[in-house]
Coordinates of C-alpha atoms and ligand atoms in Angstrom, one line a residue:
M1 CA 1.5 -8.6 19.3
R2 CA 5.3 -8.2 19.0
L3 CA 6.1 -6.2 15.8
V4 CA 9.2 -5.5 13.8
V5 CA 9.1 -2.4 11.6
V6 CA 11.4 -2.6 8.6
G7 CA 12.4 0.6 6.9
A8 CA 11.9 2.1 10.4
A9 CA 13.7 5.4 9.7
G10 CA 11.6 6.2 6.6
R11 CA 8.6 8.5 6.3
M12 CA 6.2 5.6 6.9
G13 CA 8.5 3.6 9.1
R14 CA 8.4 6.3 11.8
M15 CA 4.6 6.6 11.6
L16 CA 4.4 2.8 11.9
V17 CA 6.5 2.7 15.1
R18 CA 4.3 5.4 16.5
A19 CA 1.0 3.7 15.5
A20 CA 2.2 0.3 16.8
E21 CA 3.2 1.8 20.2
E22 CA -0.1 3.7 20.4
D23 CA -2.1 0.5 20.0
P24 CA -2.4 -1.3 23.4
A25 CA -2.4 -4.7 21.7
C26 CA 1.0 -4.1 20.1
R27 CA 4.6 -3.6 21.0
V28 CA 7.6 -2.7 18.8
V29 CA 10.3 -5.3 19.4
G30 CA 12.5 -4.7 16.4
A31 CA 13.4 -2.0 13.9
V32 CA 15.4 -2.6 10.7
E33 CA 17.1 -0.4 8.1
Q34 CA 19.6 -1.5 5.4
P35 CA 23.4 -1.8 5.9
G36 CA 25.0 1.7 5.6
S37 CA 21.9 3.5 6.8
L38 CA 22.8 6.6 9.0
A39 CA 19.9 5.5 11.3
L40 CA 21.6 2.2 12.4
G41 CA 22.0 2.1 16.2
E42 CA 19.5 4.9 16.8
D43 CA 16.5 4.2 19.1
A44 CA 13.4 3.6 17.0
G45 CA 11.1 5.2 19.6
L46 CA 13.2 8.4 19.8
L47 CA 13.3 8.6 16.0
A48 CA 9.5 8.2 15.8
G49 CA 8.9 10.8 18.6
V50 CA 7.3 8.4 21.1
G51 CA 10.2 8.3 23.6
R52 CA 12.9 5.8 24.1
L53 CA 11.8 2.2 23.4
S54 CA 15.2 0.6 23.8
V55 CA 14.9 -0.8 20.3
P56 CA 18.0 0.1 18.4
I57 CA 17.7 0.1 14.6
T58 CA 19.6 -2.9 13.2
D59 CA 20.5 -4.2 9.8
D60 CA 19.9 -7.8 10.8
P61 CA 16.3 -8.7 10.0
I62 CA 16.7 -12.4 10.7
A63 CA 17.8 -11.7 14.3
A64 CA 15.0 -9.1 14.7
F65 CA 12.3 -11.5 13.4
R66 CA 13.3 -14.3 15.9
S67 CA 11.4 -12.7 18.8
A68 CA 8.4 -11.3 16.9
D69 CA 4.9 -12.2 15.7
G70 CA 4.7 -9.8 12.8
V71 CA 6.6 -7.5 10.5
I72 CA 5.3 -4.3 8.9
D73 CA 7.0 -3.4 5.7
F74 CA 6.8 -0.1 3.8
T75 CA 10.1 -0.2 2.1
A76 CA 11.0 -0.9 -1.6
P77 CA 10.1 -3.9 -3.9
A78 CA 13.5 -5.7 -3.8
A79 CA 13.6 -5.5 0.0
T80 CA 10.0 -6.6 0.4
R81 CA 10.7 -9.8 -1.6
L82 CA 13.6 -10.6 0.8
F83 CA 11.5 -9.8 3.9
A84 CA 8.7 -12.0 2.6
E85 CA 10.9 -15.0 2.5
A86 CA 12.5 -14.3 5.9
A87 CA 9.1 -13.6 7.5
A88 CA 7.6 -16.8 6.1
Q89 CA 10.6 -18.8 7.4
A90 CA 10.2 -17.3 10.9
G91 CA 6.4 -17.8 10.8
L92 CA 5.5 -14.1 11.1
V93 CA 2.5 -12.2 9.7
H94 CA 3.9 -9.9 7.0
V95 CA 2.0 -6.6 6.3
I96 CA 3.2 -5.1 3.0
G97 CA 2.5 -1.4 2.1
T98 CA 5.4 -1.2 -0.4
T99 CA 4.2 0.0 -3.8
G100 CA 5.9 -0.2 -7.2
L101 CA 5.8 -4.0 -7.1
S102 CA 6.1 -5.7 -10.5
D103 CA 4.0 -8.5 -11.7
A104 CA 6.9 -10.9 -11.0
D105 CA 7.2 -9.4 -7.4
L106 CA 3.4 -10.0 -6.9
Q107 CA 3.7 -13.5 -8.2
A108 CA 6.5 -14.3 -5.9
L109 CA 4.6 -12.9 -2.9
R110 CA 1.5 -14.9 -3.8
S111 CA 3.5 -18.1 -3.9
T112 CA 5.1 -17.3 -0.5
A113 CA 1.6 -16.8 0.9
A114 CA 0.8 -20.5 0.3
R115 CA 2.7 -21.0 3.6
A116 CA 2.6 -17.6 5.2
R117 CA 0.1 -14.9 6.2
I118 CA 0.6 -11.8 4.0
V119 CA -1.6 -8.7 3.9
R120 CA -0.7 -6.5 0.9
S121 CA -2.3 -3.3 -0.2
G122 CA -1.3 -0.2 -2.2
N123 CA -3.3 1.8 0.4
M124 CA -4.0 0.8 4.0
S125 CA -6.6 3.6 4.7
L126 CA -10.2 2.9 5.4
G127 CA -11.2 5.8 3.1
V128 CA -9.4 4.6 0.0
N129 CA -10.6 1.0 0.4
L130 CA -14.2 2.2 0.7
L131 CA -13.6 4.4 -2.3
A132 CA -12.4 1.4 -4.3
G133 CA -15.7 -0.4 -3.5
L134 CA -17.7 2.7 -4.7
V135 CA -15.6 2.8 -7.9
R136 CA -16.3 -0.8 -8.6
K137 CA -20.0 -0.2 -8.2
V138 CA -20.1 2.9 -10.4
A139 CA -18.0 1.2 -13.1
R140 CA -20.4 -1.8 -12.9
T141 CA -23.4 0.5 -13.3
L142 CA -22.1 2.7 -16.1
G143 CA -21.2 1.5 -19.6
E144 CA -18.1 1.9 -21.7
D145 CA -19.4 5.2 -23.0
W146 CA -18.3 6.7 -19.6
D147 CA -14.5 7.1 -19.9
V148 CA -12.5 6.3 -16.7
E149 CA -9.5 8.5 -15.8
I150 CA -7.5 8.3 -12.6
L151 CA -5.6 11.3 -11.4
E152 CA -3.1 11.2 -8.5
M153 CA -0.8 13.6 -6.8
H154 CA 2.0 12.9 -4.3
H155 CA 5.0 14.6 -2.7
R156 CA 8.2 15.2 -4.7
M157 CA 10.1 12.3 -3.0
K158 CA 7.8 9.5 -4.3
V159 CA 9.7 7.1 -6.6
D160 CA 7.0 5.0 -8.3
A161 CA 4.2 5.9 -10.7
P162 CA 1.3 5.4 -11.0
S163 CA 0.8 5.2 -7.3
G164 CA -0.2 1.9 -5.7
T165 CA -3.5 3.5 -4.8
A166 CA -4.2 4.6 -8.4
L167 CA -3.6 1.0 -9.6
L168 CA -5.8 -0.3 -6.8
L169 CA -8.6 2.1 -8.0
G170 CA -7.9 1.1 -11.6
E171 CA -8.3 -2.6 -10.7
A172 CA -11.6 -1.8 -8.9
A173 CA -12.9 0.0 -12.1
A174 CA -11.7 -2.9 -14.3
E175 CA -13.4 -5.5 -12.0
G176 CA -16.6 -3.5 -12.1
R177 CA -16.5 -3.5 -15.9
G178 CA -15.5 -7.2 -16.0
I179 CA -12.2 -6.5 -17.9
E180 CA -8.5 -7.0 -17.2
L181 CA -6.8 -3.7 -16.2
R182 CA -3.5 -4.8 -17.8
E183 CA -5.2 -5.0 -21.2
R184 CA -7.0 -1.6 -21.1
S185 CA -4.8 0.7 -19.0
V186 CA -3.2 3.8 -20.6
R187 CA -0.3 4.9 -18.3
S188 CA 0.9 8.0 -20.3
R189 CA 0.0 10.2 -23.2
D190 CA 2.4 12.3 -25.2
G191 CA 2.5 13.7 -28.8
H192 CA 0.0 12.6 -31.4
T193 CA -1.8 9.9 -29.4
G194 CA -4.9 9.5 -31.6
K195 CA -8.4 9.4 -30.1
R196 CA -9.1 7.9 -26.7
G197 CA -9.9 4.2 -27.0
A198 CA -13.4 3.3 -25.8
G199 CA -13.1 1.3 -22.6
D200 CA -9.6 2.4 -21.8
I201 CA -8.7 3.3 -18.2
G202 CA -6.3 6.2 -18.2
F203 CA -3.8 7.3 -15.5
A204 CA -2.3 10.7 -14.9
T205 CA 0.4 11.4 -12.4
L206 CA 1.4 14.7 -10.6
R207 CA 4.4 15.1 -8.3
G208 CA 5.3 18.0 -6.1
G209 CA 5.8 19.5 -2.6
T210 CA 4.7 17.6 0.4
V211 CA 1.3 16.2 -0.7
V212 CA 0.6 13.1 1.3
G213 CA -1.6 11.5 -1.4
E214 CA -4.6 12.6 -3.5
H215 CA -6.6 10.5 -5.9
S216 CA -9.6 11.2 -8.1
V217 CA -11.5 8.7 -10.3
I218 CA -13.3 10.6 -13.0
F219 CA -16.2 9.0 -15.0
A220 CA -16.6 11.2 -18.0
G221 CA -19.8 10.8 -20.0
A222 CA -21.4 12.7 -22.8
G223 CA -22.4 16.1 -21.2
E224 CA -21.8 15.1 -17.6
R225 CA -19.0 13.9 -15.3
I226 CA -18.8 12.0 -11.9
E227 CA -15.7 12.4 -9.8
L228 CA -15.0 10.3 -6.7
A229 CA -12.0 11.5 -4.7
H230 CA -9.9 10.8 -1.6
R231 CA -7.4 13.2 0.0
A232 CA -5.0 11.8 2.6
E233 CA -4.1 14.5 5.1
D234 CA -1.9 12.5 7.5
R235 CA 0.3 9.4 7.0
A236 CA -1.1 8.1 10.3
I237 CA -4.1 6.7 8.4
F238 CA -1.9 4.3 6.5
A239 CA 0.1 3.3 9.7
R240 CA -3.0 2.6 11.8
G241 CA -4.4 0.5 8.9
A242 CA -1.2 -1.5 8.8
V243 CA -1.3 -2.2 12.5
K244 CA -4.9 -3.2 12.3
A245 CA -4.0 -5.6 9.4
A246 CA -1.2 -7.2 11.5
L247 CA -3.6 -7.9 14.4
W248 CA -6.3 -9.2 12.0
A249 CA -4.0 -11.6 10.2
R250 CA -2.6 -13.1 13.4
E251 CA -5.8 -15.2 13.7
K252 CA -5.9 -16.2 10.0
P253 CA -4.5 -19.2 8.1
P254 CA -1.8 -18.7 5.4
G255 CA -3.1 -16.6 2.5
F256 CA -2.6 -13.5 0.4
Y257 CA -5.0 -11.0 1.9
S258 CA -6.0 -7.5 1.0
M259 CA -6.9 -4.5 3.1
A260 CA -10.5 -4.9 1.9
D261 CA -10.4 -8.4 3.5
V262 CA -9.2 -6.8 6.8
L263 CA -11.9 -4.1 6.7
G264 CA -14.7 -6.5 5.6
L265 CA -15.2 -4.6 2.3
S266 CA -14.4 -7.4 -0.1
E267 CA -18.1 -7.8 -1.1
L268 CA -18.6 -4.1 -1.9
Ligands
NDP1 N1 0.2 1.1 1.2 C1 0.1 2.2 1.8 O1 -0.9 2.6 2.5 C2 1.3 3.2 1.7 C3 2.4 2.8 1.0 N2 3.5 3.6 0.9 C4 4.6 3.0 0.3 O2 5.6 2.7 1.3 C5 6.9 2.7 0.7 C6 7.8 3.6 1.5 O3 7.4 4.9 1.5 P1 8.1 6.1 2.3 O4 8.1 5.7 3.8 O5 7.5 7.3 1.9 O6 9.6 6.0 1.7 P2 11.0 6.2 2.5 O7 12.0 6.2 1.4 O8 10.9 7.4 3.4 O9 11.1 4.9 3.4 C7 11.5 3.7 3.0 C8 12.5 3.2 4.0 O10 12.8 1.8 3.7 C9 14.2 1.7 3.8 N3 14.7 0.5 3.1 C10 14.9 0.3 1.7 N4 15.4 -0.9 1.5 C11 15.6 -1.5 2.7 C12 16.2 -2.7 3.1 N5 16.6 -3.6 2.2 N6 16.2 -3.0 4.4 C13 15.7 -2.2 5.3 N7 15.2 -0.9 5.0 C14 15.2 -0.6 3.7 C15 14.8 3.0 3.2 O11 16.1 3.1 3.5 P3 17.1 4.0 2.5 O12 16.6 5.4 2.7 O13 18.4 3.7 3.0 O14 16.8 3.5 1.1 C16 13.8 4.0 3.9 O15 14.3 4.3 5.2 C17 6.7 3.3 -0.8 O16 6.6 2.1 -1.6 C18 5.3 4.0 -0.7 O17 4.7 4.1 -1.9 C19 3.5 4.8 1.6 C20 2.4 5.3 2.2 C21 1.2 4.5 2.4
LIG2 O1 4.5 7.0 -1.5 C1 3.5 7.5 -0.8 O2 3.7 8.5 -0.1 C2 2.2 6.9 -0.8 N1 2.2 5.7 -1.5 C3 1.0 4.9 -1.6 C4 0.7 4.8 -3.1 O3 1.6 4.6 -3.9 O4 -0.5 4.9 -3.4 C5 -0.1 5.3 -0.7 C6 -0.2 6.8 -0.4 O5 -1.0 7.4 -1.4 C7 1.1 7.4 -0.1

């Protein structure tokens, strides 16, 4: 499968170039950064540490998409919306790892997916998607007297909060309880907040150092507590998941797919 990596000079972009090149079924044929990037003209393979690929980083996605089958996109929300339209017009599979997407962004992506194959997930790792299934089950089993709190920690360079993974886990807990996350989520607490609302799903965010990504879902009952956790140790887990998603979606009709669909975990 011929792949373009957008945001190819970023932390994830470099991992994605490496993961795609390490998969015998894939080949990186394009690498994109935005105009003004210091990485323009550099070889994507050299930058990713996999040797020269003769794929110079360009700021012209339309040209890069012309000779590709799929695009992998871990960039920023505004960029992802533009890439979604361009990928749909070029008939490419679009794998989206970008987080911090607003409801309007997600709505726009869903409508593009009526005519394009899009796989989107706040976390492309097997471990987190399995964890989400477990969270859904535990939330379904326990009543509202078990308070759900989601704690996450990431590196100091992360720009969005709560993380896409924390929101994915929150959605799983809400689905398990049969409620809408948007109506029950508490994203921050400060000052005289009053008591915790029964049935709320709370989020807490830590940022610092070089932490790749850590998430805990805490079910706090009267006199006991259950904690389900995932610790990412290497960004390669996200990159390998994204490449797997691209290959999977190649055989699918247009639709807005999740990583749980790719991994066969949707029924969990
Ligand atoms: N779903 C998942 O499994 C995972 C998701 N992520 C998410 O992926 C995203 C990227 O993370 P990370 O790699 O750490 O961030 P980085 O900032 O290191 O990388 C993002 C890259 O995208 C580039 N970019 C931004 N806008 C454009 C544009 N219009 N055209 C081309 N390139 C563009 C940036 O360039 P510039 O520096 O010039 O802005 C940068 O090189 C985040 O949203 C993060 O949360 C991360 C890990 C796993
Ligand atoms: O920005 C990151 O680094 C990560 N972002 C994703 C998120 O927002 O959950 C996934 C992973 O935890 C790393």
